[in-house]
PDB file of C-alpha atoms in Angstrom:
ATOM      1  CA  UNK B   1     -14.068  10.170  15.845  1.00 71.00           C
ATOM      2  CA  UNK B   2     -15.253  12.961  18.145  1.00 81.00           C
ATOM      3  CA  UNK B   3     -13.389  13.842  21.346  1.00 84.00           C
ATOM      4  CA  UNK B   4     -16.392  12.717  23.344  1.00 87.00           C
ATOM      5  CA  UNK B   5     -16.497   9.369  21.530  1.00 88.00           C
ATOM      6  CA  UNK B   6     -12.771   8.897  22.096  1.00 91.00           C
ATOM      7  CA  UNK B   7     -13.165   9.565  25.834  1.00 93.00           C
ATOM      8  CA  UNK B   8     -15.953   6.971  26.025  1.00 94.00           C
ATOM      9  CA  UNK B   9     -13.808   4.382  24.233  1.00 95.00           C
ATOM     10  CA  UNK B  10     -10.791   5.056  26.424  1.00 95.00           C
ATOM     11  CA  UNK B  11     -12.936   4.633  29.504  1.00 96.00           C
ATOM     12  CA  UNK B  12     -14.320   1.362  28.130  1.00 96.00           C
ATOM     13  CA  UNK B  13     -10.851   0.030  27.324  1.00 97.00           C
ATOM     14  CA  UNK B  14      -9.739   1.014  30.817  1.00 96.00           C
ATOM     15  CA  UNK B  15     -12.472  -1.135  32.302  1.00 97.00           C
ATOM     16  CA  UNK B  16     -11.819  -4.060  29.941  1.00 97.00           C
ATOM     17  CA  UNK B  17      -8.132  -3.991  30.859  1.00 97.00           C
ATOM     18  CA  UNK B  18      -9.149  -5.290  34.284  1.00 97.00           C
ATOM     19  CA  UNK B  19     -12.125  -7.540  33.486  1.00 97.00           C
ATOM     20  CA  UNK B  20     -11.776  -8.735  29.871  1.00 98.00           C
ATOM     21  CA  UNK B  21      -8.529  -7.700  28.106  1.00 98.00           C
ATOM     22  CA  UNK B  22      -9.044 -10.313  25.387  1.00 98.00           C
ATOM     23  CA  UNK B  23     -12.365  -8.708  24.466  1.00 98.00           C
ATOM     24  CA  UNK B  24     -10.700  -5.305  24.564  1.00 98.00           C
ATOM     25  CA  UNK B  25      -8.005  -6.543  22.187  1.00 98.00           C
ATOM     26  CA  UNK B  26     -10.581  -7.817  19.701  1.00 98.00           C
ATOM     27  CA  UNK B  27     -12.480  -4.535  19.900  1.00 98.00           C
ATOM     28  CA  UNK B  28      -9.308  -2.519  19.366  1.00 97.00           C
ATOM     29  CA  UNK B  29      -8.357  -4.645  16.373  1.00 98.00           C
ATOM     30  CA  UNK B  30     -11.802  -4.119  14.862  1.00 97.00           C
ATOM     31  CA  UNK B  31     -11.411  -0.358  15.196  1.00 97.00           C
ATOM     32  CA  UNK B  32      -7.869  -0.504  13.811  1.00 97.00           C
ATOM     33  CA  UNK B  33      -9.077  -2.304  10.663  1.00 97.00           C
ATOM     34  CA  UNK B  34     -12.224  -0.242  10.091  1.00 96.00           C
ATOM     35  CA  UNK B  35     -12.112   1.627   6.786  1.00 95.00           C
ATOM     36  CA  UNK B  36     -13.646   5.059   6.148  1.00 89.00           C
ATOM     37  CA  UNK B  37     -17.146   5.198   4.706  1.00 85.00           C
ATOM     38  CA  UNK B  38     -16.948   5.197   0.881  1.00 77.00           C
ATOM     39  CA  UNK B  39     -19.884   7.603   0.724  1.00 79.00           C
ATOM     40  CA  UNK B  40     -18.270  10.302   2.875  1.00 85.00           C
ATOM     41  CA  UNK B  41     -15.989  11.985   0.376  1.00 89.00           C
ATOM     42  CA  UNK B  42     -14.242  15.291   0.771  1.00 90.00           C
ATOM     43  CA  UNK B  43     -14.612  17.920  -1.922  1.00 93.00           C
ATOM     44  CA  UNK B  44     -11.056  17.152  -3.075  1.00 90.00           C
ATOM     45  CA  UNK B  45     -11.856  13.434  -3.362  1.00 92.00           C
ATOM     46  CA  UNK B  46     -14.980  14.199  -5.401  1.00 93.00           C
ATOM     47  CA  UNK B  47     -12.906  16.366  -7.699  1.00 94.00           C
ATOM     48  CA  UNK B  48     -10.349  13.579  -8.232  1.00 93.00           C
ATOM     49  CA  UNK B  49     -13.107  11.117  -9.133  1.00 94.00           C
ATOM     50  CA  UNK B  50     -14.672  13.575 -11.564  1.00 95.00           C
ATOM     51  CA  UNK B  51     -11.339  14.270 -13.249  1.00 95.00           C
ATOM     52  CA  UNK B  52     -10.632  10.534 -13.591  1.00 96.00           C
ATOM     53  CA  UNK B  53     -13.857   9.495 -15.362  1.00 96.00           C
ATOM     54  CA  UNK B  54     -12.348   9.329 -18.842  1.00 96.00           C
ATOM     55  CA  UNK B  55      -9.306   7.526 -17.486  1.00 96.00           C
ATOM     56  CA  UNK B  56     -11.432   4.891 -15.741  1.00 97.00           C
ATOM     57  CA  UNK B  57     -13.506   4.283 -18.876  1.00 95.00           C
ATOM     58  CA  UNK B  58     -10.342   2.947 -20.529  1.00 94.00           C
ATOM     59  CA  UNK B  59     -10.150   0.034 -18.086  1.00 96.00           C
ATOM     60  CA  UNK B  60     -11.673  -3.423 -18.149  1.00 95.00           C
ATOM     61  CA  UNK B  61     -13.457  -3.837 -14.828  1.00 96.00           C
ATOM     62  CA  UNK B  62     -13.021  -7.234 -13.147  1.00 96.00           C
ATOM     63  CA  UNK B  63     -15.212  -8.039 -10.102  1.00 95.00           C
ATOM     64  CA  UNK B  64     -13.475 -10.881  -8.256  1.00 92.00           C
ATOM     65  CA  UNK B  65     -14.520 -13.010  -5.301  1.00 85.00           C
ATOM     66  CA  UNK B  66     -11.800 -13.940  -2.814  1.00 81.00           C
ATOM     67  CA  UNK B  67     -11.769 -15.911   0.418  1.00 77.00           C
ATOM     68  CA  UNK B  68     -11.953 -12.545   2.218  1.00 74.00           C
ATOM     69  CA  UNK B  69     -14.752 -10.942   0.214  1.00 82.00           C
ATOM     70  CA  UNK B  70     -15.334  -9.223  -3.115  1.00 89.00           C
ATOM     71  CA  UNK B  71     -12.820  -6.877  -4.736  1.00 94.00           C
ATOM     72  CA  UNK B  72     -12.686  -5.031  -8.036  1.00 97.00           C
ATOM     73  CA  UNK B  73      -9.610  -4.850 -10.256  1.00 98.00           C
ATOM     74  CA  UNK B  74      -9.141  -2.597 -13.261  1.00 98.00           C
ATOM     75  CA  UNK B  75      -7.073  -3.687 -16.256  1.00 96.00           C
ATOM     76  CA  UNK B  76      -5.491  -0.995 -18.424  1.00 96.00           C
ATOM     77  CA  UNK B  77      -3.828  -1.709 -21.762  1.00 92.00           C
ATOM     78  CA  UNK B  78      -2.508   0.400 -24.602  1.00 80.00           C
ATOM     79  CA  UNK B  79      -4.553   0.305 -27.799  1.00 65.00           C
ATOM     80  CA  UNK B  80      -3.355  -2.686 -29.813  1.00 61.00           C
ATOM     81  CA  UNK B  81      -1.028  -3.911 -27.059  1.00 60.00           C
ATOM     82  CA  UNK B  82      -0.784  -7.616 -26.275  1.00 62.00           C
ATOM     83  CA  UNK B  83      -2.680  -8.651 -23.160  1.00 64.00           C
ATOM     84  CA  UNK B  84      -0.040 -11.305 -22.474  1.00 68.00           C
ATOM     85  CA  UNK B  85       2.759  -8.716 -22.345  1.00 73.00           C
ATOM     86  CA  UNK B  86       4.544  -7.741 -19.116  1.00 90.00           C
ATOM     87  CA  UNK B  87       2.126  -6.472 -16.482  1.00 95.00           C
ATOM     88  CA  UNK B  88       2.417  -4.367 -13.329  1.00 97.00           C
ATOM     89  CA  UNK B  89       0.112  -4.475 -10.310  1.00 98.00           C
ATOM     90  CA  UNK B  90      -0.530  -1.066  -8.728  1.00 98.00           C
ATOM     91  CA  UNK B  91      -1.835  -0.757  -5.155  1.00 98.00           C
ATOM     92  CA  UNK B  92      -3.238   2.375  -3.519  1.00 98.00           C
ATOM     93  CA  UNK B  93      -2.979   3.342   0.142  1.00 97.00           C
ATOM     94  CA  UNK B  94      -5.408   3.755   3.038  1.00 96.00           C
ATOM     95  CA  UNK B  95      -8.450   5.917   2.253  1.00 93.00           C
ATOM     96  CA  UNK B  96      -7.600   5.842  -1.432  1.00 95.00           C
ATOM     97  CA  UNK B  97      -8.610   4.007  -4.614  1.00 96.00           C
ATOM     98  CA  UNK B  98      -7.530   3.320  -8.190  1.00 97.00           C
ATOM     99  CA  UNK B  99      -8.338   6.852  -9.362  1.00 97.00           C
ATOM    100  CA  UNK B 100      -5.639   8.261  -7.093  1.00 97.00           C
ATOM    101  CA  UNK B 101      -3.017   6.131  -8.885  1.00 98.00           C
ATOM    102  CA  UNK B 102      -3.876   7.552 -12.331  1.00 97.00           C
ATOM    103  CA  UNK B 103      -0.593   9.381 -12.976  1.00 98.00           C
ATOM    104  CA  UNK B 104       1.470   6.308 -12.071  1.00 98.00           C
ATOM    105  CA  UNK B 105      -0.720   4.021 -14.201  1.00 98.00           C
ATOM    106  CA  UNK B 106      -0.443   6.338 -17.206  1.00 96.00           C
ATOM    107  CA  UNK B 107       3.356   6.448 -16.912  1.00 97.00           C
ATOM    108  CA  UNK B 108       3.520   2.649 -16.876  1.00 96.00           C
ATOM    109  CA  UNK B 109       1.207   2.471 -19.907  1.00 95.00           C
ATOM    110  CA  UNK B 110       3.537   4.809 -21.763  1.00 93.00           C
ATOM    111  CA  UNK B 111       6.334   2.326 -21.100  1.00 92.00           C
ATOM    112  CA  UNK B 112       4.280  -0.415 -22.792  1.00 91.00           C
ATOM    113  CA  UNK B 113       3.134  -2.300 -19.695  1.00 94.00           C
ATOM    114  CA  UNK B 114      -0.273  -3.771 -19.128  1.00 95.00           C
ATOM    115  CA  UNK B 115      -1.377  -2.350 -15.792  1.00 97.00           C
ATOM    116  CA  UNK B 116      -3.750  -3.804 -13.213  1.00 97.00           C
ATOM    117  CA  UNK B 117      -4.899  -1.587 -10.357  1.00 98.00           C
ATOM    118  CA  UNK B 118      -7.227  -2.906  -7.684  1.00 96.00           C
ATOM    119  CA  UNK B 119      -9.470  -1.257  -5.134  1.00 97.00           C
ATOM    120  CA  UNK B 120      -8.410  -2.891  -1.887  1.00 96.00           C
ATOM    121  CA  UNK B 121     -11.160  -4.311   0.369  1.00 95.00           C
ATOM    122  CA  UNK B 122     -13.194  -1.573   2.001  1.00 94.00           C
ATOM    123  CA  UNK B 123     -12.054   1.007  -0.559  1.00 95.00           C
ATOM    124  CA  UNK B 124     -13.351   2.371  -3.833  1.00 94.00           C
ATOM    125  CA  UNK B 125     -15.975   0.049  -5.259  1.00 94.00           C
ATOM    126  CA  UNK B 126     -14.662  -3.067  -3.519  1.00 95.00           C
ATOM    127  CA  UNK B 127     -16.870  -4.513  -0.793  1.00 88.00           C
ATOM    128  CA  UNK B 128     -16.603  -4.436   2.980  1.00 91.00           C
ATOM    129  CA  UNK B 129     -15.525  -1.960   5.641  1.00 92.00           C
ATOM    130  CA  UNK B 130     -12.597  -3.939   7.069  1.00 94.00           C
ATOM    131  CA  UNK B 131      -9.018  -3.963   5.792  1.00 95.00           C
ATOM    132  CA  UNK B 132      -5.850  -5.465   7.235  1.00 96.00           C
ATOM    133  CA  UNK B 133      -2.658  -6.959   5.834  1.00 95.00           C
ATOM    134  CA  UNK B 134      -3.913 -10.600   5.694  1.00 93.00           C
ATOM    135  CA  UNK B 135      -7.141  -9.543   3.975  1.00 94.00           C
ATOM    136  CA  UNK B 136      -5.251  -7.359   1.493  1.00 96.00           C
ATOM    137  CA  UNK B 137      -2.592 -10.000   0.753  1.00 96.00           C
ATOM    138  CA  UNK B 138      -5.312 -12.580   0.044  1.00 94.00           C
ATOM    139  CA  UNK B 139      -6.919 -10.112  -2.376  1.00 95.00           C
ATOM    140  CA  UNK B 140      -3.599  -9.507  -4.141  1.00 97.00           C
ATOM    141  CA  UNK B 141      -3.071 -13.259  -4.447  1.00 95.00           C
ATOM    142  CA  UNK B 142      -6.497 -13.663  -6.057  1.00 95.00           C
ATOM    143  CA  UNK B 143      -5.860 -10.840  -8.513  1.00 96.00           C
ATOM    144  CA  UNK B 144      -2.461 -12.343  -9.393  1.00 96.00           C
ATOM    145  CA  UNK B 145      -4.071 -15.704 -10.115  1.00 95.00           C
ATOM    146  CA  UNK B 146      -6.743 -14.176 -12.368  1.00 94.00           C
ATOM    147  CA  UNK B 147      -4.905 -11.300 -14.048  1.00 95.00           C
ATOM    148  CA  UNK B 148      -1.186 -12.039 -13.532  1.00 94.00           C
ATOM    149  CA  UNK B 149       1.579 -12.946 -13.617  1.00 95.00           C
ATOM    150  CA  UNK B 150       3.034  -9.560 -12.789  1.00 97.00           C
ATOM    151  CA  UNK B 151       6.456  -8.293 -13.729  1.00 96.00           C
ATOM    152  CA  UNK B 152       6.441  -5.818 -10.853  1.00 98.00           C
ATOM    153  CA  UNK B 153       4.343  -4.307  -8.088  1.00 98.00           C
ATOM    154  CA  UNK B 154       4.022  -0.631  -7.213  1.00 98.00           C
ATOM    155  CA  UNK B 155       2.391   0.390  -3.925  1.00 98.00           C
ATOM    156  CA  UNK B 156       1.687   3.682  -2.199  1.00 98.00           C
ATOM    157  CA  UNK B 157       1.684   3.906   1.606  1.00 98.00           C
ATOM    158  CA  UNK B 158      -0.315   0.942   2.986  1.00 98.00           C
ATOM    159  CA  UNK B 159      -0.328  -0.481  -0.553  1.00 98.00           C
ATOM    160  CA  UNK B 160       3.464  -0.698  -0.499  1.00 98.00           C
ATOM    161  CA  UNK B 161       3.329  -2.709   2.722  1.00 98.00           C
ATOM    162  CA  UNK B 162       0.706  -4.989   1.170  1.00 98.00           C
ATOM    163  CA  UNK B 163       2.843  -5.517  -1.926  1.00 98.00           C
ATOM    164  CA  UNK B 164       5.929  -6.457   0.099  1.00 98.00           C
ATOM    165  CA  UNK B 165       3.992  -8.848   2.336  1.00 98.00           C
ATOM    166  CA  UNK B 166       2.419 -10.505  -0.696  1.00 98.00           C
ATOM    167  CA  UNK B 167       5.889 -10.991  -2.171  1.00 98.00           C
ATOM    168  CA  UNK B 168       7.381 -12.181   1.125  1.00 98.00           C
ATOM    169  CA  UNK B 169       4.578 -14.704   1.728  1.00 97.00           C
ATOM    170  CA  UNK B 170       4.090 -13.456   5.277  1.00 96.00           C
ATOM    171  CA  UNK B 171       0.462 -14.615   5.563  1.00 96.00           C
ATOM    172  CA  UNK B 172       0.015 -18.329   6.281  1.00 96.00           C
ATOM    173  CA  UNK B 173      -1.912 -20.195   3.607  1.00 94.00           C
ATOM    174  CA  UNK B 174      -1.363 -17.536   0.934  1.00 95.00           C
ATOM    175  CA  UNK B 175       1.447 -18.407  -1.509  1.00 95.00           C
ATOM    176  CA  UNK B 176       4.003 -15.684  -2.265  1.00 97.00           C
ATOM    177  CA  UNK B 177       3.397 -13.592  -5.379  1.00 97.00           C
ATOM    178  CA  UNK B 178       6.448 -13.679  -7.635  1.00 96.00           C
ATOM    179  CA  UNK B 179       7.583 -10.451  -9.314  1.00 97.00           C
ATOM    180  CA  UNK B 180      10.849  -9.100 -10.729  1.00 96.00           C
ATOM    181  CA  UNK B 181      10.811  -5.668  -9.112  1.00 97.00           C
ATOM    182  CA  UNK B 182       9.106  -3.702  -6.339  1.00 98.00           C
ATOM    183  CA  UNK B 183       8.459   0.021  -5.914  1.00 98.00           C
ATOM    184  CA  UNK B 184       7.166   1.502  -2.673  1.00 98.00           C
ATOM    185  CA  UNK B 185       6.039   5.131  -2.408  1.00 98.00           C
ATOM    186  CA  UNK B 186       5.722   6.740   1.031  1.00 98.00           C
ATOM    187  CA  UNK B 187       5.315   3.318   2.647  1.00 98.00           C
ATOM    188  CA  UNK B 188       5.692   2.449   6.355  1.00 98.00           C
ATOM    189  CA  UNK B 189       8.416   0.196   7.678  1.00 98.00           C
ATOM    190  CA  UNK B 190       7.179  -1.486  10.863  1.00 97.00           C
ATOM    191  CA  UNK B 191       3.635  -2.637  11.522  1.00 97.00           C
ATOM    192  CA  UNK B 192       4.460  -3.168  15.225  1.00 97.00           C
ATOM    193  CA  UNK B 193       5.112   0.588  15.490  1.00 97.00           C
ATOM    194  CA  UNK B 194       1.653   1.350  14.079  1.00 97.00           C
ATOM    195  CA  UNK B 195       0.076  -0.993  16.638  1.00 98.00           C
ATOM    196  CA  UNK B 196       1.985   0.715  19.452  1.00 98.00           C
ATOM    197  CA  UNK B 197       0.918   4.165  18.257  1.00 97.00           C
ATOM    198  CA  UNK B 198      -2.721   3.117  17.935  1.00 97.00           C
ATOM    199  CA  UNK B 199      -2.671   1.491  21.366  1.00 98.00           C
ATOM    200  CA  UNK B 200      -1.252   4.644  22.935  1.00 97.00           C
ATOM    201  CA  UNK B 201      -3.847   6.785  21.159  1.00 96.00           C
ATOM    202  CA  UNK B 202      -6.687   4.587  22.438  1.00 97.00           C
ATOM    203  CA  UNK B 203      -5.212   4.361  25.937  1.00 96.00           C
ATOM    204  CA  UNK B 204      -4.869   0.564  25.921  1.00 98.00           C
ATOM    205  CA  UNK B 205      -3.412  -1.076  29.002  1.00 98.00           C
ATOM    206  CA  UNK B 206      -0.604  -3.668  28.683  1.00 98.00           C
ATOM    207  CA  UNK B 207      -2.884  -6.720  28.795  1.00 98.00           C
ATOM    208  CA  UNK B 208      -5.291  -5.271  26.238  1.00 98.00           C
ATOM    209  CA  UNK B 209      -2.380  -4.175  24.035  1.00 98.00           C
ATOM    210  CA  UNK B 210      -0.973  -7.712  24.101  1.00 98.00           C
ATOM    211  CA  UNK B 211      -4.365  -9.139  23.105  1.00 98.00           C
ATOM    212  CA  UNK B 212      -4.692  -6.476  20.386  1.00 98.00           C
ATOM    213  CA  UNK B 213      -1.333  -7.388  18.874  1.00 98.00           C
ATOM    214  CA  UNK B 214      -2.101 -11.104  19.253  1.00 97.00           C
ATOM    215  CA  UNK B 215      -5.004 -10.764  16.809  1.00 97.00           C
ATOM    216  CA  UNK B 216      -2.442 -10.488  14.003  1.00 96.00           C
ATOM    217  CA  UNK B 217      -1.060 -13.986  14.610  1.00 96.00           C
ATOM    218  CA  UNK B 218      -4.592 -15.312  15.052  1.00 96.00           C
ATOM    219  CA  UNK B 219      -5.630 -14.249  11.550  1.00 95.00           C
ATOM    220  CA  UNK B 220      -2.288 -14.185   9.690  1.00 96.00           C
ATOM    221  CA  UNK B 221      -0.686 -17.274  11.199  1.00 97.00           C
ATOM    222  CA  UNK B 222       2.485 -15.285  11.871  1.00 96.00           C
ATOM    223  CA  UNK B 223       3.329 -12.962  14.791  1.00 96.00           C
ATOM    224  CA  UNK B 224       3.245  -9.189  14.528  1.00 97.00           C
ATOM    225  CA  UNK B 225       7.044  -8.921  14.799  1.00 96.00           C
ATOM    226  CA  UNK B 226       7.384 -10.510  11.344  1.00 96.00           C
ATOM    227  CA  UNK B 227       5.748  -7.529   9.673  1.00 97.00           C
ATOM    228  CA  UNK B 228       8.794  -5.258   9.471  1.00 98.00           C
ATOM    229  CA  UNK B 229       9.608  -4.177   5.926  1.00 98.00           C
ATOM    230  CA  UNK B 230      13.362  -3.740   6.414  1.00 98.00           C
ATOM    231  CA  UNK B 231      13.702  -7.326   7.676  1.00 98.00           C
ATOM    232  CA  UNK B 232      11.454  -8.661   4.910  1.00 98.00           C
ATOM    233  CA  UNK B 233      13.536  -6.876   2.277  1.00 98.00           C
ATOM    234  CA  UNK B 234      16.699  -8.451   3.689  1.00 97.00           C
ATOM    235  CA  UNK B 235      15.131 -11.868   3.216  1.00 96.00           C
ATOM    236  CA  UNK B 236      13.472 -11.309  -0.162  1.00 95.00           C
ATOM    237  CA  UNK B 237      16.523  -9.710  -1.870  1.00 93.00           C
ATOM    238  CA  UNK B 238      14.322  -8.261  -4.611  1.00 95.00           C
ATOM    239  CA  UNK B 239      15.474  -5.163  -6.565  1.00 97.00           C
ATOM    240  CA  UNK B 240      13.453  -2.446  -4.855  1.00 98.00           C
ATOM    241  CA  UNK B 241      13.024   1.284  -5.317  1.00 98.00           C
ATOM    242  CA  UNK B 242      11.816   3.366  -2.362  1.00 98.00           C
ATOM    243  CA  UNK B 243      10.457   6.855  -3.052  1.00 98.00           C
ATOM    244  CA  UNK B 244       9.762   9.079  -0.072  1.00 98.00           C
ATOM    245  CA  UNK B 245       9.385  12.764   0.750  1.00 98.00           C
ATOM    246  CA  UNK B 246      11.666  13.725   3.650  1.00 97.00           C
ATOM    247  CA  UNK B 247       8.926  15.950   5.136  1.00 97.00           C
ATOM    248  CA  UNK B 248       6.177  13.286   4.924  1.00 98.00           C
ATOM    249  CA  UNK B 249       3.919  13.884   7.945  1.00 96.00           C
ATOM    250  CA  UNK B 250       2.094  10.533   7.815  1.00 97.00           C
ATOM    251  CA  UNK B 251       5.018   8.144   7.361  1.00 98.00           C
ATOM    252  CA  UNK B 252       8.303   9.489   8.784  1.00 97.00           C
ATOM    253  CA  UNK B 253      11.464   9.621   6.728  1.00 98.00           C
ATOM    254  CA  UNK B 254      13.118   7.296   9.249  1.00 98.00           C
ATOM    255  CA  UNK B 255      10.914   4.475   7.917  1.00 98.00           C
ATOM    256  CA  UNK B 256      12.309   4.981   4.415  1.00 98.00           C
ATOM    257  CA  UNK B 257      15.877   5.098   5.752  1.00 98.00           C
ATOM    258  CA  UNK B 258      15.413   1.810   7.597  1.00 98.00           C
ATOM    259  CA  UNK B 259      14.096   0.139   4.461  1.00 98.00           C
ATOM    260  CA  UNK B 260      16.830   1.682   2.334  1.00 97.00           C
ATOM    261  CA  UNK B 261      19.454   0.125   4.609  1.00 97.00           C
ATOM    262  CA  UNK B 262      18.138  -3.398   3.980  1.00 97.00           C
ATOM    263  CA  UNK B 263      20.787  -4.231   1.407  1.00 96.00           C
ATOM    264  CA  UNK B 264      22.459  -3.352  -1.868  1.00 95.00           C
ATOM    265  CA  UNK B 265      19.363  -4.476  -3.766  1.00 96.00           C
ATOM    266  CA  UNK B 266      17.354  -1.594  -2.275  1.00 97.00           C
ATOM    267  CA  UNK B 267      17.615   1.984  -3.532  1.00 96.00           C
ATOM    268  CA  UNK B 268      16.201   4.991  -1.724  1.00 97.00           C
ATOM    269  CA  UNK B 269      15.378   8.176  -3.641  1.00 97.00           C
ATOM    270  CA  UNK B 270      14.105  11.288  -1.867  1.00 97.00           C
ATOM    271  CA  UNK B 271      11.339  13.435  -3.339  1.00 97.00           C
ATOM    272  CA  UNK B 272      11.541  16.730  -1.431  1.00 97.00           C
ATOM    273  CA  UNK B 273       8.435  18.887  -1.135  1.00 97.00           C
ATOM    274  CA  UNK B 274       5.915  16.285  -2.289  1.00 97.00           C
ATOM    275  CA  UNK B 275       4.547  15.105   1.053  1.00 97.00           C
ATOM    276  CA  UNK B 276       2.598  11.904   1.544  1.00 98.00           C
ATOM    277  CA  UNK B 277      -0.090  12.245  -1.134  1.00 95.00           C
ATOM    278  CA  UNK B 278       1.101  14.914  -3.569  1.00 96.00           C
ATOM    279  CA  UNK B 279       3.908  12.551  -4.515  1.00 98.00           C
ATOM    280  CA  UNK B 280       1.374  10.423  -6.418  1.00 97.00           C
ATOM    281  CA  UNK B 281       0.324  13.285  -8.683  1.00 95.00           C
ATOM    282  CA  UNK B 282       3.843  14.273  -9.690  1.00 97.00           C
ATOM    283  CA  UNK B 283       4.547  13.295 -13.332  1.00 97.00           C
ATOM    284  CA  UNK B 284       8.289  13.210 -12.714  1.00 96.00           C
ATOM    285  CA  UNK B 285       7.929  10.704  -9.885  1.00 97.00           C
ATOM    286  CA  UNK B 286       5.570   8.570 -11.978  1.00 98.00           C
ATOM    287  CA  UNK B 287       8.014   8.581 -14.900  1.00 96.00           C
ATOM    288  CA  UNK B 288      10.816   7.462 -12.610  1.00 96.00           C
ATOM    289  CA  UNK B 289       8.675   4.654 -11.214  1.00 97.00           C
ATOM    290  CA  UNK B 290       8.035   3.435 -14.748  1.00 96.00           C
ATOM    291  CA  UNK B 291      11.716   3.787 -15.678  1.00 96.00           C
ATOM    292  CA  UNK B 292      12.810   1.630 -12.752  1.00 97.00           C
ATOM    293  CA  UNK B 293      10.204  -1.042 -13.518  1.00 96.00           C
ATOM    294  CA  UNK B 294      11.245  -1.097 -17.183  1.00 94.00           C
ATOM    295  CA  UNK B 295      14.970  -1.333 -16.439  1.00 88.00           C
ATOM    296  CA  UNK B 296      16.439  -4.809 -16.759  1.00 73.00           C
ATOM    297  CA  UNK B 297      19.705  -4.018 -15.027  1.00 63.00           C
ATOM    298  CA  UNK B 298      19.926  -5.437 -11.522  1.00 56.00           C
ATOM    299  CA  UNK B 299      22.536  -3.047 -10.141  1.00 48.00           C
ATOM    300  CA  UNK B 300      21.868  -0.837  -7.136  1.00 50.00           C
ATOM    301  CA  UNK B 301      21.039   2.790  -7.872  1.00 49.00           C
ATOM    302  CA  UNK B 302      23.521   5.370  -6.661  1.00 48.00           C
ATOM    303  CA  UNK B 303      22.604   7.160  -3.415  1.00 46.00           C
ATOM    304  CA  UNK B 304      20.307  10.118  -3.975  1.00 43.00           C
ATOM    305  CA  UNK B 305      22.095  12.578  -1.698  1.00 42.00           C
ATOM    306  CA  UNK B 306      23.281  15.714  -3.524  1.00 37.00           C
ATOM    307  CA  UNK B 307      22.195  14.297  -6.906  1.00 40.00           C
ATOM    308  CA  UNK B 308      19.354  15.395  -9.189  1.00 42.00           C
ATOM    309  CA  UNK B 309      16.554  12.869  -9.023  1.00 43.00           C
ATOM    310  CA  UNK B 310      16.763  12.168 -12.749  1.00 40.00           C
ATOM    311  CA  UNK B 311      20.407  11.125 -12.282  1.00 39.00           C
ATOM    312  CA  UNK B 312      19.456   8.528  -9.679  1.00 42.00           C
ATOM    313  CA  UNK B 313      17.388   6.294 -11.896  1.00 43.00           C
ATOM    314  CA  UNK B 314      18.624   4.144 -14.776  1.00 37.00           C
ATOM    315  CA  UNK B 315      16.582   4.956 -17.895  1.00 31.00           C
ATOM    316  CA  UNK B 316      15.919   2.476 -20.668  1.00 33.00           C
ATOM    317  CA  UNK B 317      16.804  -1.152 -21.084  1.00 31.00           C
TER     318      UNK B 317
END
């Protein structure tokens, strides 16, 4: 968005605050959920797609129709592996797609898992230009019904929030997705914080901000305050691994700390120097994700402070 365009929108929201805050809230929510154009790729994104062509050819492509539109899921299996073996669902983040999860998928395949990775609505080759938690959770539910059950879910950034909300059953009318383990990578803690930040950026007044946040309950059937990962993890009590770079500029380290404090079933491991997106391309991180998913022990991992990362994850069965 250009500076000029932002000034126009702020002026419009300022007017709507006084004459039609409900309309302003709906407009703000539409902007908040708008996904980037799939045709406007950076040179780096084009390079990732080109480098992933052989990898993507290994997958079975499944176009699926959900109550919230069409999505595409990719099913990866090892040659000769059983399709009814344990499976893992992998979810990318905002402005991402299955190709960006390649290193994680390959590590899980090496551990013998069948892996399903989906392009969330408005991303990759899935349809639409709108994405929000209810829409994403409905898509995950559909994929689980067609290609599950899943032994675990792994999500990066927004995808980690989607995975947890699918497990927690936070969207009315969408049954919880049952898994044995959860891994989040560079994922945010509190959706209310993101709404507050967006509202401040757009210059929303208090009445428009209230209407903006109210759109969540209107479409999800639950209020915005429910969508806090730390509280959801306290309720779910699912063995969870959180991987986060302390210098992450998109999702602050404080989010990971809050989630890591949710209980003894949650383990937080720091990945210094890997930022928000480089963390996905690190083979060591991917191997540790796969090791945690493959581990059958339910004990909490030891705290990561002052310990080599490889010493913080139980390896093997």
